[in-house]
Amino acid sequence: MKEKNIDHSIVAAENLKDSAFFENVSQSYLDEIASSAIIMKAEKDDVIYTAGEDNSAGIFLLLSGLVKLFRKGEDTTLDSTEDIVEGETFNSLSLFYEKKRGETATASAYSRLLFIPKQALLDLCHTQPEFNKILHDKTTLQFNRNKLHRILLNFYSDEVDQSILRKIILTGEWITLKHNSKLFDEGEPSDSMFFLVRGFLKAFINSDGNLKEVGEIKEGEVIGEMGLLSDEPRSASIYSTRESILFKINKEKFDDLMRSSPSVLFALSKQIILRFKKNQNVDTGNENTTFLTLIYTSQDQKNQLSENKIGKTLDTALGKIDSSYFLDRTLVNEKLGIKDINKELSLEEKYYPLDNLINNLGKDYKYIILECDPDNNMWTKWCTRIGDKFLFMLDPEDGINNSPMIREMDEIHKNTPKHLLVDRQLIIFHQNKNTFPTNTIKLLEELHPISNHYHIDINNEDDFNRLARILTGSSIGVAFGGGGARGIAHIGVYKALIEYGIPVDIVCGTSAGGMMSGLVASRYSIEEITEIFKNFGKNVKVKWADYTLPYSSIVKDPKLIEAYKSFCGEKKIEDLWLPMFCCAVNISSAELTVFDRGSLWKALRATTSLPGLLVPAVYNGSLFVDGGLINNMPGDILKERYNSKLISVNVSPEKDLIPNFSEFPNQTKYLLKKIFLRKKFKKDYGHIDVPNLASIMIRSIMVGSAKKTNEVAKISEIYLSPPTDNFKMLDYDNLEKITEVGYKYAVEELNKYDLNQIINS
């Protein structure tokens, strides 16, 4: 292969002017480029450059002959992908996109080439900002064209030759969609098809006046091809969730293609059939990369969060579950070999080498963590545009003082269509796990709307692992069922879960199960939980003086209120270490209410309000009674909210209150003898076991939601039902025995499960 300097730069400039790549570039720029150009000659089968090399960076213009490009495939092998003909350029990606060549170029015939070295072009970019933008636009277009060529090769496979692929590319047009913008509406005429070259789209259908998401469209996929063939209207509305580039072919030109090249129709039909079979037979799930955008709520870059490298710690935790990658501005600069990504993004608020880096990382990593800067610079704006989840990072000691960033995030939320809103979650980092979180509700209100929040001990690896499980939908939630004093069995079950190394990330419950979930979410030890339940049992023990005339209830309320306050103090649900909720029935509106905010003792008082035995709890202008009336073990709600694996614990036996008598005795005589004539009572009634009003009420509640309990059992990864039928509903005096029953049963049952599969899958 020979080369020599061009003696007449005018000739070089004319060749450049006639090429598509340098079209509309001013003559002055062409003259300067031509002065640095080199003429090259290649014999047939000469290798111009080789994939993986870092030399030959610059642009080649083929003056005559034929060049074949062999690009690296996904398996690192070389695939013949494209022919370069006279007047076309190649290798332009070496300017901004590639440090090493991504393809091998070989002369298929004697060829003459014009080569413009990279440095000459970069020098001109440095002195001429206008040309810098032009060159970036030109190379970006070439990058997209190359990517489209690969997509078409994959889509049409071997049925369509290179000349037809070239014709397809010349037939269509490029479309750019801003993030959160619409491509087309459901019901519109199918007048075109699209190839998604860059970006990410979602499909929605109209459901009762709202847009419901029904699918996702990834790079390389085609949209609207079936409508072109069937003439049916669009079956869904398509929106971009990040800036996207598509290649559009309208129906008229597509019909011309099919008439002139029937192989296009054949290949398209084949792909539709293959896709249909795949959709019918394979559950592919969501294989897309999830972008987690970390947002500082404090402007102080020297705060504890940055010093503790929160992003990298979260990356380590996510990496235990699936592939994860962490990027901040410094790492991006290193990866791209640039000084400041903010400067590059300032050209058009985008920088395609960065997009290319992200796309390549997306092939290998399920989760990519993007850490914003504390200030709302170009890098931060880019991170928020691409994010799938916004994770607000907050140190309570610093508070929320990053007003510019918060305003920006609120503007994004305000201007985003409802169906495209990005989930906002709050992570609150604490320096000491022994200090109970406080005032969380103020933080939530200031950052509203927040879907979920998490309290994290910044020095606790287990907390980061818990956060990673929740964010990836692999968390483990426990639903504790109601059942009066039988709920003490939950203590034994929880003890077994701890001993078997089963992490508990989220808890919920109804009635006694709600009480247990509050204690677990408070991170009390088994010993502390046992002591609290023991004291609670003493405090709620009903004595003769506690009864009242049965107007709204038969037991007085003040004593019970004090018992609940002593049970959980003045804690707020949102301040608990673990996400927690409990359920009660709002009899004012006839619906189930989930308590996940506000006073813990009031929520527990509501969820345990046995109708008739206790007066309903009065809360926010409504009356609440025991949630067991509708849902005694709300694992279905937990699973829906957090997409978690579910452990359900039911302490209400399938059969209970089996009578050993044929008819109830006279109620008045029975009660008076039991209170005043003990010996007479034992003689007359000692052989029968008559359930009291409280037991009947509790059992009636359990029966009322038995169907729901069975449904929850079926969706549980682990379902436990300790044998508590030998204990009464108010049998708090048998705390140790009930705890032991729950523990022994759980140990025996857990041995039957493949816990490693459940925990780590």
Coordinates of C-alpha atoms in Angstrom, one line a residue, residues 350 540 571:
K350 CA -26.0 15.8 24.4
V540 CA -54.6 -5.3 78.4
K571 CA -43.1 6.5 67.2

